[in-house]
Coordinates of C-alpha atoms and ligand atoms in Angstrom, one line a residue:
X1 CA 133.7 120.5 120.4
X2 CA 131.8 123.5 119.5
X3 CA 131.9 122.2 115.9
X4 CA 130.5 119.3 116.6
X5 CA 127.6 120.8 118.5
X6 CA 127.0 123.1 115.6
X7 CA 126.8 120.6 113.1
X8 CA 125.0 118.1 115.3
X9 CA 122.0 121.1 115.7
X10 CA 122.5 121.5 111.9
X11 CA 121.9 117.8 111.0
X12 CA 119.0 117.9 113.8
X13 CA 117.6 120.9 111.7
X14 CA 117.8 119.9 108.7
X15 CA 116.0 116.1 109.5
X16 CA 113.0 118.2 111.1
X17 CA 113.1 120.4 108.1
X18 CA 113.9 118.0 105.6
X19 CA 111.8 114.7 106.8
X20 CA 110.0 115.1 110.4
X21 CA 108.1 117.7 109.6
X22 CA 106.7 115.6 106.4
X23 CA 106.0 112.8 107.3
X24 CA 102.1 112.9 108.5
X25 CA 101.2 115.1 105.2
X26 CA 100.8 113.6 101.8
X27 CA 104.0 113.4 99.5
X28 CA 104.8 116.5 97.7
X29 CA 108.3 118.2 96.6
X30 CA 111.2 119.0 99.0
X31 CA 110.5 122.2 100.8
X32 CA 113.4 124.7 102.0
X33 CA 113.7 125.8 104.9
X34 CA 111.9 129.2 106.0
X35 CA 110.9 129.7 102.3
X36 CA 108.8 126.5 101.5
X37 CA 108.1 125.6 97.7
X38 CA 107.9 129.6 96.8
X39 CA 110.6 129.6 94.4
X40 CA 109.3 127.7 91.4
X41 CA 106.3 129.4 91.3
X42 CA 108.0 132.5 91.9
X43 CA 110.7 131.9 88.7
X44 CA 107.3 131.1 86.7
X45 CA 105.2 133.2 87.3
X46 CA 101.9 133.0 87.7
X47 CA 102.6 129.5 89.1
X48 CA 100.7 127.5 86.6
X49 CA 103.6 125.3 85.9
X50 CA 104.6 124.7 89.0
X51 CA 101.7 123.1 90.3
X52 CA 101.0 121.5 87.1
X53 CA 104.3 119.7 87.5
X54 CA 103.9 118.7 90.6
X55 CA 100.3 117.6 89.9
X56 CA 102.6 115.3 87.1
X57 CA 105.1 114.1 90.1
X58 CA 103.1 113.5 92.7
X59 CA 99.2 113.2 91.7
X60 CA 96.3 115.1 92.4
X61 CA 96.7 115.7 96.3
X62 CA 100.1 116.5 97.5
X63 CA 101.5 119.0 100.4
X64 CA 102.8 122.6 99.2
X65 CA 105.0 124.7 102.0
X66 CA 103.7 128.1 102.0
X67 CA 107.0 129.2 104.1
X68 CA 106.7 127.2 107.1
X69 CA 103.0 126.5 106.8
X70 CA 101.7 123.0 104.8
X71 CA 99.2 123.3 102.7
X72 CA 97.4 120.3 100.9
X73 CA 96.9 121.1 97.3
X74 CA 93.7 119.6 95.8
X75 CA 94.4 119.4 91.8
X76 CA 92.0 117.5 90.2
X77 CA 88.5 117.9 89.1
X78 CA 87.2 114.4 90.2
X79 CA 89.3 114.9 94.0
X80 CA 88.3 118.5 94.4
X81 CA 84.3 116.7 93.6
X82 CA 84.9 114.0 96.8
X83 CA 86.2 117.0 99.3
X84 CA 85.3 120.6 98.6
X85 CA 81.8 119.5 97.4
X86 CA 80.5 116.0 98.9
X87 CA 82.2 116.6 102.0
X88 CA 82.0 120.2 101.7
X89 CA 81.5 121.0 105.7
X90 CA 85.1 119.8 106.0
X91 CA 87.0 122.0 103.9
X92 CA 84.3 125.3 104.2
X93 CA 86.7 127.2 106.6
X94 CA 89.5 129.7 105.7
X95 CA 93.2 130.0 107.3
X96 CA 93.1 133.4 109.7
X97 CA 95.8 135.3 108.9
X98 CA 96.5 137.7 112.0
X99 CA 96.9 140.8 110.1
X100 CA 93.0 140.1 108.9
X101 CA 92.0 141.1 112.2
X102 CA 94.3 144.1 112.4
X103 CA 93.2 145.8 109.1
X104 CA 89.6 144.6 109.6
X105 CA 89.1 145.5 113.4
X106 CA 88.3 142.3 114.2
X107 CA 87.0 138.7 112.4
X108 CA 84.4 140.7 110.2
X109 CA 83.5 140.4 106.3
X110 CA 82.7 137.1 104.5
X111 CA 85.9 136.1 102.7
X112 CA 88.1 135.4 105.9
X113 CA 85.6 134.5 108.2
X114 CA 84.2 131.1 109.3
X115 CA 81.3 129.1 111.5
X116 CA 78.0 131.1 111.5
X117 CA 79.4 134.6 111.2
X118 CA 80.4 133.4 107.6
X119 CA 77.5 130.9 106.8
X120 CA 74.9 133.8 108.0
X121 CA 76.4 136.5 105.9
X122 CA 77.1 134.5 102.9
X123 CA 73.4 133.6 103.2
X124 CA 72.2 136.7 103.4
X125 CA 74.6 138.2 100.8
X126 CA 73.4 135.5 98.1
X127 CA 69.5 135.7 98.7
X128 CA 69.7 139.9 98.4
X129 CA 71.6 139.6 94.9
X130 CA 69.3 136.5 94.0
X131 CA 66.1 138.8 95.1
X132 CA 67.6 141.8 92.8
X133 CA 68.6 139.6 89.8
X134 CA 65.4 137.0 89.6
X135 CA 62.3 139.0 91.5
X136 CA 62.6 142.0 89.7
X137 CA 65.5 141.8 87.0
X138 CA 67.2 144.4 88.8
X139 CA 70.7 143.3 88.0
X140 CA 70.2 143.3 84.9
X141 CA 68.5 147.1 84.5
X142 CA 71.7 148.2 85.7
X143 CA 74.4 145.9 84.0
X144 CA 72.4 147.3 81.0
X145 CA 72.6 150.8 82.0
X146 CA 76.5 150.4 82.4
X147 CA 76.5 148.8 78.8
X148 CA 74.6 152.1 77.4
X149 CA 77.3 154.3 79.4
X150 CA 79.9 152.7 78.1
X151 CA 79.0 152.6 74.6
X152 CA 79.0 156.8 75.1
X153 CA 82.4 156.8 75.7
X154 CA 83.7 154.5 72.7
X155 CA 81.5 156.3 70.9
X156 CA 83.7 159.7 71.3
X157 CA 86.6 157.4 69.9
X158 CA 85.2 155.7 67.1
X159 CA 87.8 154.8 64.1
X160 CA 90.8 156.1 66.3
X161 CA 92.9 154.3 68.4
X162 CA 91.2 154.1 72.4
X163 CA 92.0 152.6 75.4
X164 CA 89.4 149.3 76.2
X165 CA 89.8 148.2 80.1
X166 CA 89.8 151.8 81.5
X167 CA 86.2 151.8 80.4
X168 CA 85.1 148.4 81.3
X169 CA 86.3 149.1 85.1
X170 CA 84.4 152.3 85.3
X171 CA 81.5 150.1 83.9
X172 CA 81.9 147.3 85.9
X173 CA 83.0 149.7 89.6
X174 CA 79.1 151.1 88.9
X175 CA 77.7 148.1 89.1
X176 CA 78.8 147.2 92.1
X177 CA 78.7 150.4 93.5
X178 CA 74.7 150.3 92.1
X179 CA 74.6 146.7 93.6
X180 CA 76.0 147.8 97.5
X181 CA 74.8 151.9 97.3
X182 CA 72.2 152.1 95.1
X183 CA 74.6 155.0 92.9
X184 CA 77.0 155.2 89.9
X185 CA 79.9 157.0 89.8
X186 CA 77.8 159.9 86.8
X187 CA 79.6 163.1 86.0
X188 CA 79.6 164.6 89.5
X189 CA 81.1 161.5 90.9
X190 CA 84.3 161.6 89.0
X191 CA 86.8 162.8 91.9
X192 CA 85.0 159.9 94.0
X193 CA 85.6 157.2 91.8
X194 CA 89.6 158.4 90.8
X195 CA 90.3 158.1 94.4
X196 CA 89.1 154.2 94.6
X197 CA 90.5 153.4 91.5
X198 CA 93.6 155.1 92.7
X199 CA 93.3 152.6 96.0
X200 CA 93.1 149.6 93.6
X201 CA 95.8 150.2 91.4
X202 CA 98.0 150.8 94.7
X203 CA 96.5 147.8 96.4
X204 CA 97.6 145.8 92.6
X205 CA 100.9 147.4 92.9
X206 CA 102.0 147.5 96.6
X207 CA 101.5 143.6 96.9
X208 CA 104.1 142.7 94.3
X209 CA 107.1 143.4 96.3
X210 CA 109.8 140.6 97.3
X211 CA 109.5 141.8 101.0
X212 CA 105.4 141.4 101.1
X213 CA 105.9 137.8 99.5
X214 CA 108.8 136.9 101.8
X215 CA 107.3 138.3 105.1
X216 CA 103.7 136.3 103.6
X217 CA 105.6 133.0 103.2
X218 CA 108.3 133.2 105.6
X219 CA 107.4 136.3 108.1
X220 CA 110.8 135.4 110.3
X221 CA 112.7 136.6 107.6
X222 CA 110.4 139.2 105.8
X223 CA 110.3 141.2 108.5
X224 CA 113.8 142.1 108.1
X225 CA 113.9 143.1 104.6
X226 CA 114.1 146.5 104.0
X227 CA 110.5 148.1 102.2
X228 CA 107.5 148.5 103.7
X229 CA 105.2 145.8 105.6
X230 CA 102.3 144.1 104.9
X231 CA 100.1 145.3 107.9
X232 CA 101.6 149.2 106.7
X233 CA 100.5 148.8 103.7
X234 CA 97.3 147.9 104.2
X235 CA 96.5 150.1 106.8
X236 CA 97.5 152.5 103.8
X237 CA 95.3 151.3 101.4
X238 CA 92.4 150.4 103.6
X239 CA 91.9 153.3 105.4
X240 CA 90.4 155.2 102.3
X241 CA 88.3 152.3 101.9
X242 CA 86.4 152.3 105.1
X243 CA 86.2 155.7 105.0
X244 CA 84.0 155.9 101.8
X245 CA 81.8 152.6 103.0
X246 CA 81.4 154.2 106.5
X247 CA 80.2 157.5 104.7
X248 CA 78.2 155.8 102.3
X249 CA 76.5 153.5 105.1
X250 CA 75.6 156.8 107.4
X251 CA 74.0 158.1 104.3
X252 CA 71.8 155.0 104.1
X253 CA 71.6 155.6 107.3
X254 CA 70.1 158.8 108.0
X255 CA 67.0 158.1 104.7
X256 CA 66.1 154.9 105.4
X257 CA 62.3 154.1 105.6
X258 CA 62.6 150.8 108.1
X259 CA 59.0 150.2 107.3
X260 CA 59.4 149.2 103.3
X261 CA 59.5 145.5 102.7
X262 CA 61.4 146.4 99.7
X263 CA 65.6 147.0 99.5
X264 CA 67.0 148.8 96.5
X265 CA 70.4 148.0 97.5
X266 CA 72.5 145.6 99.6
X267 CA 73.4 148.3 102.3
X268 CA 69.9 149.0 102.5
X269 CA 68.8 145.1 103.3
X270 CA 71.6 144.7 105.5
X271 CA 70.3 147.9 107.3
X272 CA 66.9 146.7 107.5
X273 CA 68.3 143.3 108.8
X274 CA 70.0 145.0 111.4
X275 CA 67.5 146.7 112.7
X276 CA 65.2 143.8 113.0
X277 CA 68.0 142.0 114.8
X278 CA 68.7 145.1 117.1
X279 CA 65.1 144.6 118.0
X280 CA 65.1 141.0 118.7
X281 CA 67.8 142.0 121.0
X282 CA 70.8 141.0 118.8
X283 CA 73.4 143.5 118.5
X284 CA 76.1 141.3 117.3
X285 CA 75.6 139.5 114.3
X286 CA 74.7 142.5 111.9
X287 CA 76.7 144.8 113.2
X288 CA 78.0 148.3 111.7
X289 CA 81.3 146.6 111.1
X290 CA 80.4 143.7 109.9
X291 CA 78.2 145.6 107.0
X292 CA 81.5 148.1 106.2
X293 CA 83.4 144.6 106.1
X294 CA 81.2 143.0 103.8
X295 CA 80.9 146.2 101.6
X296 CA 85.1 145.7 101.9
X297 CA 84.8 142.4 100.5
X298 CA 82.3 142.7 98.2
X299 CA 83.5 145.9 96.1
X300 CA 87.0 144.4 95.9
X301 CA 86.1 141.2 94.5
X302 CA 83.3 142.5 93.0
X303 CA 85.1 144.7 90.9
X304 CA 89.1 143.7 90.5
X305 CA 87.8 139.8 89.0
X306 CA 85.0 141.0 86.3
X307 CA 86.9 143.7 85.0
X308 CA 90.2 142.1 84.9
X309 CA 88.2 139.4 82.8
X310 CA 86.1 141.5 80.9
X311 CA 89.7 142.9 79.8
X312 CA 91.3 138.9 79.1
X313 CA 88.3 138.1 76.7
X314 CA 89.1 141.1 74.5
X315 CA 92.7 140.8 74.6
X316 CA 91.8 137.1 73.3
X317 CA 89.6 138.1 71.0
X318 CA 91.7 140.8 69.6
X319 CA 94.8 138.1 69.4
X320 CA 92.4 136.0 67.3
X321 CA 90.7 138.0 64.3
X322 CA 88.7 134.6 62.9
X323 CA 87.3 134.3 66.6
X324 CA 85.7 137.2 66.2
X325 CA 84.6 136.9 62.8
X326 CA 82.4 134.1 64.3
X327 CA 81.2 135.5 66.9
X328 CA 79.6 138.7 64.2
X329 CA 78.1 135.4 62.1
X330 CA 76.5 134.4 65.3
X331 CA 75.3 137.4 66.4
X332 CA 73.9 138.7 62.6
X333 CA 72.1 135.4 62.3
X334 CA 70.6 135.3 65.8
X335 CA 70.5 139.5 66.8
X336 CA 70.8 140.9 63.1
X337 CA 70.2 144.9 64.6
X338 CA 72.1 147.2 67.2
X339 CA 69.6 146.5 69.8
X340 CA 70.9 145.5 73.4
X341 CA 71.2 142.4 73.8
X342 CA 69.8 140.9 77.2
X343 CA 70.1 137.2 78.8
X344 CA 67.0 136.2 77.2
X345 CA 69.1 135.9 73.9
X346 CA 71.5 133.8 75.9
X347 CA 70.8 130.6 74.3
X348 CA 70.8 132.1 71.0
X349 CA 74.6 132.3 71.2
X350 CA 76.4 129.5 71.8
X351 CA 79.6 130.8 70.2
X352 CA 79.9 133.8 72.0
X353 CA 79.3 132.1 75.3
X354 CA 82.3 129.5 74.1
X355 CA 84.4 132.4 73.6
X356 CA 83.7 133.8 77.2
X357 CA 84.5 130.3 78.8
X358 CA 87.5 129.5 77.1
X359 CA 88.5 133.5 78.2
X360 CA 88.0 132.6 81.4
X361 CA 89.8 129.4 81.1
X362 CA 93.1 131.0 79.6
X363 CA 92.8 134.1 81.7
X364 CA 93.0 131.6 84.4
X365 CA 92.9 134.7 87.1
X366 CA 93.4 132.9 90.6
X367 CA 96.4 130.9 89.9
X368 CA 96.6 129.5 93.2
X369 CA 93.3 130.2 94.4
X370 CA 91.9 130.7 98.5
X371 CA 93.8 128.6 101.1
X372 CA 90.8 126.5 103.3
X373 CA 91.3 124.5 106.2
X374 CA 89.9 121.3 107.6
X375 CA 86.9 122.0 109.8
X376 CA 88.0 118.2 111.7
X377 CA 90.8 115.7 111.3
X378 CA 89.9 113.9 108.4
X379 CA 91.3 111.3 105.6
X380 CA 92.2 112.6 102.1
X381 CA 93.4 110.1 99.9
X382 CA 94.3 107.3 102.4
X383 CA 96.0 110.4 104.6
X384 CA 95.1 111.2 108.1
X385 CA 94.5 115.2 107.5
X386 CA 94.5 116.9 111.1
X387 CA 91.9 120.1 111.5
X388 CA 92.7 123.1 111.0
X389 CA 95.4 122.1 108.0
X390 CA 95.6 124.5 104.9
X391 CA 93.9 122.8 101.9
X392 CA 93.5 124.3 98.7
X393 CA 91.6 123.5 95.4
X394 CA 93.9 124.2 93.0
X395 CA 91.7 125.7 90.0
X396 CA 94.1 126.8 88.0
X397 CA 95.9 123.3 87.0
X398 CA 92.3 121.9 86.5
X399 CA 91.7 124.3 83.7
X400 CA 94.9 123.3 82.0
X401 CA 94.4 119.8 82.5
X402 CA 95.2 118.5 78.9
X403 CA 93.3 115.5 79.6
X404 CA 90.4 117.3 79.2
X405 CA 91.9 120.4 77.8
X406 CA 94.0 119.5 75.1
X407 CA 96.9 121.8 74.3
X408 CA 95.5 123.7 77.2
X409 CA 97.4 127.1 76.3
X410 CA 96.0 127.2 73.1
X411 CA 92.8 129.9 73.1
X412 CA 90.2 127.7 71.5
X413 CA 86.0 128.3 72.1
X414 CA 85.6 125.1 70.0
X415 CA 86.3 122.9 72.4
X416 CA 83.0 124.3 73.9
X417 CA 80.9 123.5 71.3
X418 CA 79.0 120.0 70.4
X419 CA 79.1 118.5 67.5
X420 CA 75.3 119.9 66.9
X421 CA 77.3 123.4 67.6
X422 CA 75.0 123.7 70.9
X423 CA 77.4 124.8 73.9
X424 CA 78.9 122.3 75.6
X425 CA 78.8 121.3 79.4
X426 CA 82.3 121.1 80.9
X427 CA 82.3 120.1 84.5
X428 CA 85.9 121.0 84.7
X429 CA 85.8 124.8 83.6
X430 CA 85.5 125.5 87.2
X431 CA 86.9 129.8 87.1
X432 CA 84.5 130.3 90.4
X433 CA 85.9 127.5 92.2
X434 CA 84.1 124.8 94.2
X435 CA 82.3 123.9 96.7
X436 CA 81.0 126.2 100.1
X437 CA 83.2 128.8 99.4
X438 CA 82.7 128.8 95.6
X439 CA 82.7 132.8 94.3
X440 CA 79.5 134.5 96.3
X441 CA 79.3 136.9 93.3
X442 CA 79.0 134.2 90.6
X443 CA 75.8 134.9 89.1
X444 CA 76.6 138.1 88.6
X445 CA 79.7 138.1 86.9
X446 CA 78.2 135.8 84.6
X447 CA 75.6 138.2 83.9
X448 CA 78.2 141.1 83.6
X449 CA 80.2 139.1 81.2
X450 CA 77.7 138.4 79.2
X451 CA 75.9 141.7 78.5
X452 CA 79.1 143.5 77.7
X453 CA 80.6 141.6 75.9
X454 CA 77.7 140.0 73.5
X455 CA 76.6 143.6 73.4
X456 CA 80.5 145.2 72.6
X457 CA 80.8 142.9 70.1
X458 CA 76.9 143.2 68.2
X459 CA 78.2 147.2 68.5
X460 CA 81.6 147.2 67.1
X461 CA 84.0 145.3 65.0
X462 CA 87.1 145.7 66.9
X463 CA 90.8 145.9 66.1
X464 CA 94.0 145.9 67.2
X465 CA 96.0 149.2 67.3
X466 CA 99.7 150.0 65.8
X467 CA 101.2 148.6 69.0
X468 CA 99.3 144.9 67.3
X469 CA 97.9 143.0 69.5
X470 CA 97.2 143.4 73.3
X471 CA 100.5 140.5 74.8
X472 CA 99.1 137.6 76.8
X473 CA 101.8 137.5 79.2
X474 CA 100.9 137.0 83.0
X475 CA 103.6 138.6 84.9
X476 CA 102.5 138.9 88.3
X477 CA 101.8 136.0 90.3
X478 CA 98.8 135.5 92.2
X479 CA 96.3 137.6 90.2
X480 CA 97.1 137.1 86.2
X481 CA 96.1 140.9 85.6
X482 CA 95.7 141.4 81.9
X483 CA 97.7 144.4 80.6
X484 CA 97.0 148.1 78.9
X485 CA 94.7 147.4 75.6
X486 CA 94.3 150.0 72.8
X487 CA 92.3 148.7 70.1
X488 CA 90.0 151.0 67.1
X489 CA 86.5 150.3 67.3
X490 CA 84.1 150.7 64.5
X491 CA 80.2 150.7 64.5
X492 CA 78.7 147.4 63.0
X493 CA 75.3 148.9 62.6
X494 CA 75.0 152.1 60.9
Ligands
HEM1 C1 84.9 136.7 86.6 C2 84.7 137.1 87.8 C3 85.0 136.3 89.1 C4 85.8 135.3 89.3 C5 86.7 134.5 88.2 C6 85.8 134.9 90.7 C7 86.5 133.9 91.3 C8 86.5 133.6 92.6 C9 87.2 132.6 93.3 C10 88.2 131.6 92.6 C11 86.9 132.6 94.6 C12 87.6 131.7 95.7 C13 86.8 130.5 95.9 C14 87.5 129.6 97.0 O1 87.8 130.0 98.1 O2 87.7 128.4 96.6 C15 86.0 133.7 94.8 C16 85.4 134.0 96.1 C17 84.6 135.1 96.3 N1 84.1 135.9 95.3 FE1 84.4 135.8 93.3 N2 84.9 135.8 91.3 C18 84.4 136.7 90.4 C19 83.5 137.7 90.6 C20 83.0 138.1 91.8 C21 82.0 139.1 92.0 C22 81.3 139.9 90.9 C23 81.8 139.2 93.3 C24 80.9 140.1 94.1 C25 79.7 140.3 94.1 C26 82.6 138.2 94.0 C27 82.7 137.9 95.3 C28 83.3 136.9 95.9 C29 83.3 136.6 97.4 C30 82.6 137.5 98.4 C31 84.1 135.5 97.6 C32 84.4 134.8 98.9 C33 83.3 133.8 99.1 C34 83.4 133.0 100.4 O3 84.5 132.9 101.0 O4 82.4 132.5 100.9 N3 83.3 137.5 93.0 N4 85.7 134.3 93.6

């Protein structure tokens, strides 16, 4: 009798599980129970494949089980068009995740929040770095600065074997840190920036273990494992973090001049912002927190996504000698000196901007991209979509679609050049996602990508060490980190 019971509760399970469940969400592949459709993406890592398969199986909007948790993937260019873009309102929330809050202190920053909190600090976030890089070409005196600084310290090297992305994140953490405090990290800030860097190689690292990704997809069981927790670790890491914004923000603080129209920095705007709300009797939505939040957000992705692509495009480069034999033609015909090199030459190099696209399209750096969620109930592709249901544009299969992409895991910058060798418009190379949420830092990693690496590559001819050249294997999943690159650099222009 007990048996019976036991297999009638099993069979009961497994048709909740294995069909119930299902059936209101559009098709997608057999999820198991507690762990959802982790594992193929987990056995091939990054992901890409999985997705792309299923893409193959079950078209371009299908349901993914993150654990317990559906999650409609959105995988094609023309789909993600219709729903993260024309009917962007729908899809412009994020899911909350409840150890946000707990890390946070509350629903602060911009990249989990939603409703005005979000829209209002997105807003304000985009017109401060639009007034710093158009008004007074702000962004650009300090990208440049960065670009100097960094050609000091492959200068030391030059004609020996160096080490490349250590010296692209200390360029790219002071622009951000320029951006947000109006500072870089100079000789006397040294010990400052090892500690952060320190933070975000532990934050890279901690993530990665299999209880973290268990107790994310399936926190019933992940709690049991044996390893630290998710909500330890980031009270770990984070800590440090909101330390040095809440140190840097007093600072600001205590100079301030309220009575300047003009802002040198994004903590001094948001200050100035503040304090006009304050005296229109608003307390709440610029609030202290909010600003060490949005510094939070901003530094992290700020900093982690340029330089990790900064580093991809030279690996590429480096695993392609005629590539950059090009891009040198390119630049002697258009540049023909050492001087820098600023976006005004942009349109002189259509090569070198192929080469940073089809870097970006390779590196292929958010394999699974943000998880949204319906703002209202809602059809997608003939399926009633309820609100509040995880929806995600899947990026990453769009950029190896080999529809429009062929052999998409081949590095090729041709494919971004016309046949009149002008650079070619690809609506699908979509790195910075779509839509309301698409990346808030944008313009300025274009901008960042641009300087240093037209102006690395005008500098030096660059080649690969002993080791040969830098591996093109993504390992983790997630983030497709690029790895350690040592490479000898030699001055073009002497
Ligand atoms: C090559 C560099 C970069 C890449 C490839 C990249 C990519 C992305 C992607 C894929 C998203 C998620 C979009 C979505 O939810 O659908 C995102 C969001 C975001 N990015 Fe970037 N990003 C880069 C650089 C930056 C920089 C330099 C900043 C900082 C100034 C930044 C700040 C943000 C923020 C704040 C969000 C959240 C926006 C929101 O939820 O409204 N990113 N980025």
């Amino acid at each position: 009798m007990i048996l019976l019971l036991i297999l009638f509760s099993l069979s009961l399970w497994l048709f909740y599980e294995l069909y119930w469940k299902r059936r209101n969400y559009p098709a997608g592949p057999m999820p198991l129970p507690f762990i959802g459709n982790m594992l193929p993406v987990i056995k091939e890592k990054p992901g890409y494949e999985a997705f792309r398969k299923w893409t193959k199986e079950f078209g371009d909007v299908y349901t993914f089980w993150l654990g317990s948790k559906p999650c409609v993937v959105i995988s094609s260019y023309k789909r993600m068009k219709e729903t993260f873009v024309l009917d962007g309102d729908t899809y412009a929330d994020k899911i909350h995740q409840p150890f946000q809050d707990q890390f946070r202190g509350g629903n602060y920053g911009v990249i989990d929040t939603n409703g005005h909190v979000w829209s209002t600090h997105r807003r304000f976030a985009l017109s401060t770095f639009r007034d710093f890089g158009l008004g007074k070409d702000l962004m650009q005196e300090k990208i440049l600065i960065e670009v100097e600084e960094a050609f000091k310290k492959f200068d030391e090297k030059l004609g020996v074997e160096q080490e490349i992305p250590g010296v692209f994140y200390n360029a790219s953490a002071n622009v951000i840190n320029q951006l947000i405090f109006g500072y870089r990290f100079d000789a006397s800030k040294q010990e400052e920036l090892k500690k952060l860097k320190a933070l975000m190689e532990f934050q890279e690292t901690a993530f990665t273990t299999l209880k973290v990704h268990v107790q994310f997809f399936a926190p019933s069981i992940g709690k049991w494992l044996p390893g630290k927790s998710v909500e330890e670790l980031l009270a770990e890491f984070t800590v440090d973090f909101y330390k040095f914004f809440d140190k840097q923000i007093e600072e600001h603080r205590s100079k301030i001049d309220f009575d300047s129209e003009e802002s040198v920095d994004y903590a001094e705007a948001y200050l100035k912002e503040q304090y006009k709300k304050e005296s229109e009797g608003d307390y709440e939505l610029f609030s202290s927190k909010q600003l060490s939040n949005m510094c939070f957000d901003l530094w992290l992705a700020g900093l982690f996504t340029t330089h990790t692509t900064l580093t991809w495009i030279t690996a590429y480069v480096l695993n392609n000698p005629e590539v950059q034999k090009k891009i040198h033609k390119e630049l002697d015909e258009a540049i023909g000196s050492d001087r820098l090199i600023t976006t005004a030459d942009k349109s002189k190099l259509p090569y070198l901007n192929a080469v940073i696209n089809e870097s970006q399209r390779c590196a292929n750096i958010t394999p699974f991209n943000q998880i949204h969620c319906t703002t209202k109930d809602t059809v997608i592709n003939g399926i009633t979509v309820k609100k509040g249901t995880g929806v995600v544009p899947q990026i990453s299969t769009v950029l190896l679609n080999e529809k429009v992409f062929p052999d998409p895991y081949t590095f090729n910058p041709d494919r971004f050049i016309d046949g009149n060798g002008k650079l070619k418009k690809v609506e699908e190379l979509v790195p910075f996602s779509v839509g309301k949420r698409q990346c808030l830092g944008e313009g300025l990693a274009k901008m960042e990508m641009f300087l240093f690496i037209s102006n690395f590559f005008n500098r030096y001819e660059v080649t690969q060490s002993s080791a040969g050249p830098p591996s093109l294997l993504k390992e983790t999943m997630f983030n497709a980190t690029a790895r350690k690159i040592d490479a000898i650099l030699r001055k073009r222009h002497v």
